[in-house]
Amino acid sequence: FSFFDPTVVASLPKRQLANGIVDAYVHTLEQYLTYPTDNLLQERQAEAILTTLLEIGPKVLENPSDYKLASNMMWSATHALNGNLRCGVPTDWTTHMIGHELTALFEIDHARTLAIIAPRLYENQLLNKKEKLIQYGSRVFGMDKNDDETALKAIQKTESFFQSLEIPTKVSDYTTETSNLPQAIKQIFIERGWIAMGERQAITPEDVELIDTDV
């Protein structure tokens, strides 16, 4: 168990507050943006975390000493990370796997690597994740269409949220050493035997190369 003191939030640099919000958000997405399941409670819990972070994220950055905002951010982050969301549902975590390599290569903050990779990975896996992306767009962003456009707009809105927290979403925003990056990370994954990733085991090192080419 853990104890929380929301007043500590006010002592953090704005950069780390933004990182915490994005980290909690993407941890939730890794356990949610897969494919529909019969575990209705976990799905609604994930959506509650996402909608709460969307609502309070920018406000926390502007007023971290607001106890209501800080406490809700900490509570959302706790439920995003404590393992409850993954009970009985498929999970992905490929965004984390790729993001860790960006941290190792360029020392980019962990949460910022997630903001870089997640939108591109969802675009790459649009067909495999389309049902859930549409549900995400409908329930979290209030979209009223049930089509590919909704799935793509949900990805765009996710990236826009990260940017609203002053987090750039391109590798080129952090380093100029990107010429061989896609091939390098692809080779790392091959050497580790990471050849079938994601909730459907459908993400290959070749997909990783394509994802990194787009970032």
GROMACS .gro file of C-alpha atoms in nm, residues 22-161:
model
  140
   22VAL     CA    1   0.146   1.154  -1.985
   23ASP     CA    2   0.296   0.847  -1.819
   24ALA     CA    3  -0.031   0.774  -1.640
   25TYR     CA    4  -0.227   0.835  -1.960
   26VAL     CA    5  -0.018   0.602  -2.175
   27HIS     CA    6  -0.001   0.332  -1.908
   28THR     CA    7  -0.380   0.335  -1.921
   29LEU     CA    8  -0.382   0.320  -2.301
   30GLU     CA    9  -0.143   0.024  -2.302
   31GLN     CA   10  -0.405  -0.169  -2.103
   32TYR     CA   11  -0.705  -0.031  -2.293
   33LEU     CA   12  -0.629   0.030  -2.662
   34THR     CA   13  -0.623  -0.334  -2.765
   35TYR     CA   14  -0.949  -0.501  -2.866
   36PRO     CA   15  -1.293  -0.514  -2.702
   37THR     CA   16  -1.338  -0.764  -2.420
   38ASP     CA   17  -1.618  -0.879  -2.194
   39ASN     CA   18  -1.454  -0.712  -1.895
   40LEU     CA   19  -1.683  -0.412  -1.894
   41LEU     CA   20  -1.578  -0.275  -1.556
   42GLN     CA   21  -1.208  -0.250  -1.645
   43GLU     CA   22  -1.294  -0.076  -1.972
   44ARG     CA   23  -1.503   0.186  -1.793
   45GLN     CA   24  -1.237   0.231  -1.527
   46ALA     CA   25  -0.975   0.297  -1.794
   47GLU     CA   26  -1.203   0.546  -1.966
   48ALA     CA   27  -1.264   0.722  -1.633
   49ILE     CA   28  -0.890   0.764  -1.579
   50LEU     CA   29  -0.840   0.896  -1.931
   51THR     CA   30  -1.126   1.146  -1.915
   52THR     CA   31  -1.012   1.267  -1.573
   53LEU     CA   32  -0.655   1.324  -1.691
   54LEU     CA   33  -0.780   1.504  -2.002
   55GLU     CA   34  -0.991   1.731  -1.783
   56ILE     CA   35  -0.737   1.816  -1.515
   57GLY     CA   36  -0.399   1.770  -1.687
   58PRO     CA   37  -0.346   2.124  -1.821
   59LYS     CA   38  -0.504   2.270  -1.507
   60VAL     CA   39  -0.258   2.089  -1.279
   61LEU     CA   40   0.033   2.233  -1.476
   62GLU     CA   41  -0.100   2.583  -1.426
   63ASN     CA   42  -0.199   2.543  -1.062
   64PRO     CA   43  -0.019   2.249  -0.899
   65SER     CA   44  -0.097   2.377  -0.550
   66ASP     CA   45  -0.470   2.324  -0.606
   67TYR     CA   46  -0.539   2.033  -0.370
   68LYS     CA   47  -0.842   1.904  -0.561
   69LEU     CA   48  -0.651   1.891  -0.891
   70ALA     CA   49  -0.336   1.743  -0.737
   71SER     CA   50  -0.522   1.475  -0.544
   72ASN     CA   51  -0.721   1.369  -0.849
   73MET     CA   52  -0.405   1.352  -1.057
   74MET     CA   53  -0.231   1.131  -0.799
   75TRP     CA   54  -0.538   0.907  -0.763
   76SER     CA   55  -0.568   0.868  -1.141
   77ALA     CA   56  -0.198   0.787  -1.173
   78THR     CA   57  -0.226   0.527  -0.896
   79HIS     CA   58  -0.507   0.344  -1.072
   80ALA     CA   59  -0.325   0.368  -1.403
   81LEU     CA   60  -0.017   0.196  -1.260
   82ASN     CA   61  -0.129  -0.036  -0.979
   83GLY     CA   62  -0.214  -0.338  -1.197
   84ASN     CA   63  -0.590  -0.328  -1.152
   85LEU     CA   64  -0.663  -0.229  -1.512
   86ARG     CA   65  -0.480  -0.528  -1.656
   87CYS     CA   66  -0.684  -0.788  -1.467
   88GLY     CA   67  -0.862  -1.006  -1.720
   89VAL     CA   68  -0.785  -0.793  -2.025
   90PRO     CA   69  -0.526  -0.807  -2.308
   91THR     CA   70  -0.243  -0.555  -2.288
   92ASP     CA   71   0.007  -0.417  -2.539
   93TRP     CA   72   0.321  -0.242  -2.393
   94THR     CA   73   0.499  -0.212  -2.730
   95THR     CA   74   0.498   0.166  -2.697
   96HIS     CA   75   0.699   0.122  -2.378
   97MET     CA   76   0.937  -0.125  -2.540
   98ILE     CA   77   1.022   0.116  -2.822
   99GLY     CA   78   1.021   0.418  -2.593
  100HIS     CA   79   1.279   0.261  -2.363
  101GLU     CA   80   1.521   0.247  -2.656
  102LEU     CA   81   1.479   0.620  -2.719
  103THR     CA   82   1.564   0.685  -2.355
  104ALA     CA   83   1.870   0.459  -2.377
  105LEU     CA   84   1.993   0.616  -2.701
  106PHE     CA   85   1.911   0.984  -2.644
  107GLU     CA   86   1.827   1.018  -2.272
  108ILE     CA   87   1.477   1.142  -2.357
  109ASP     CA   88   1.245   1.143  -2.054
  110HIS     CA   89   1.048   0.819  -2.035
  111ALA     CA   90   0.704   0.982  -2.061
  112ARG     CA   91   0.816   1.189  -2.358
  113THR     CA   92   0.923   0.878  -2.546
  114LEU     CA   93   0.572   0.742  -2.492
  115ALA     CA   94   0.421   1.062  -2.632
  116ILE     CA   95   0.648   1.025  -2.937
  117ILE     CA   96   0.575   0.660  -3.007
  118ALA     CA   97   0.211   0.605  -2.908
  119PRO     CA   98   0.038   0.803  -3.186
  120ARG     CA   99   0.260   0.650  -3.456
  121LEU     CA  100   0.212   0.298  -3.322
  122TYR     CA  101  -0.167   0.342  -3.318
  123GLU     CA  102  -0.157   0.461  -3.679
  124ASN     CA  103   0.056   0.161  -3.774
  125GLN     CA  104  -0.182  -0.076  -3.595
  126LEU     CA  105  -0.502   0.096  -3.704
  127LEU     CA  106  -0.668  -0.219  -3.836
  128ASN     CA  107  -0.583  -0.428  -3.530
  129LYS     CA  108  -0.692  -0.157  -3.286
  130LYS     CA  109  -0.972   0.003  -3.487
  131GLU     CA  110  -1.264  -0.125  -3.279
  132LYS     CA  111  -1.108   0.000  -2.958
  133LEU     CA  112  -0.992   0.328  -3.111
  134ILE     CA  113  -1.352   0.394  -3.220
  135GLN     CA  114  -1.475   0.312  -2.868
  136TYR     CA  115  -1.205   0.541  -2.727
  137GLY     CA  116  -1.306   0.822  -2.961
  138SER     CA  117  -1.672   0.778  -2.872
  139ARG     CA  118  -1.652   0.736  -2.496
  140VAL     CA  119  -1.353   0.953  -2.410
  141PHE     CA  120  -1.368   1.228  -2.674
  142GLY     CA  121  -1.744   1.225  -2.739
  143MET     CA  122  -1.731   1.151  -3.111
  144ASP     CA  123  -2.054   1.028  -3.264
  145LYS     CA  124  -1.937   0.835  -3.570
  146ASN     CA  125  -1.846   0.468  -3.589
  147ASP     CA  126  -1.588   0.464  -3.867
  148ASP     CA  127  -1.219   0.490  -3.959
  149GLU     CA  128  -1.235   0.868  -3.934
  150THR     CA  129  -1.325   0.845  -3.567
  151ALA     CA  130  -1.030   0.610  -3.503
  152LEU     CA  131  -0.787   0.847  -3.673
  153LYS     CA  132  -0.929   1.154  -3.500
  154ALA     CA  133  -0.894   0.980  -3.164
  155ILE     CA  134  -0.523   0.934  -3.236
  156GLN     CA  135  -0.490   1.298  -3.338
  157LYS     CA  136  -0.667   1.419  -3.025
  158THR     CA  137  -0.439   1.204  -2.812
  159GLU     CA  138  -0.131   1.361  -2.969
  160SER     CA  139  -0.283   1.708  -2.932
  161PHE     CA  140  -0.337   1.641  -2.560
   0.00000   0.00000   0.00000
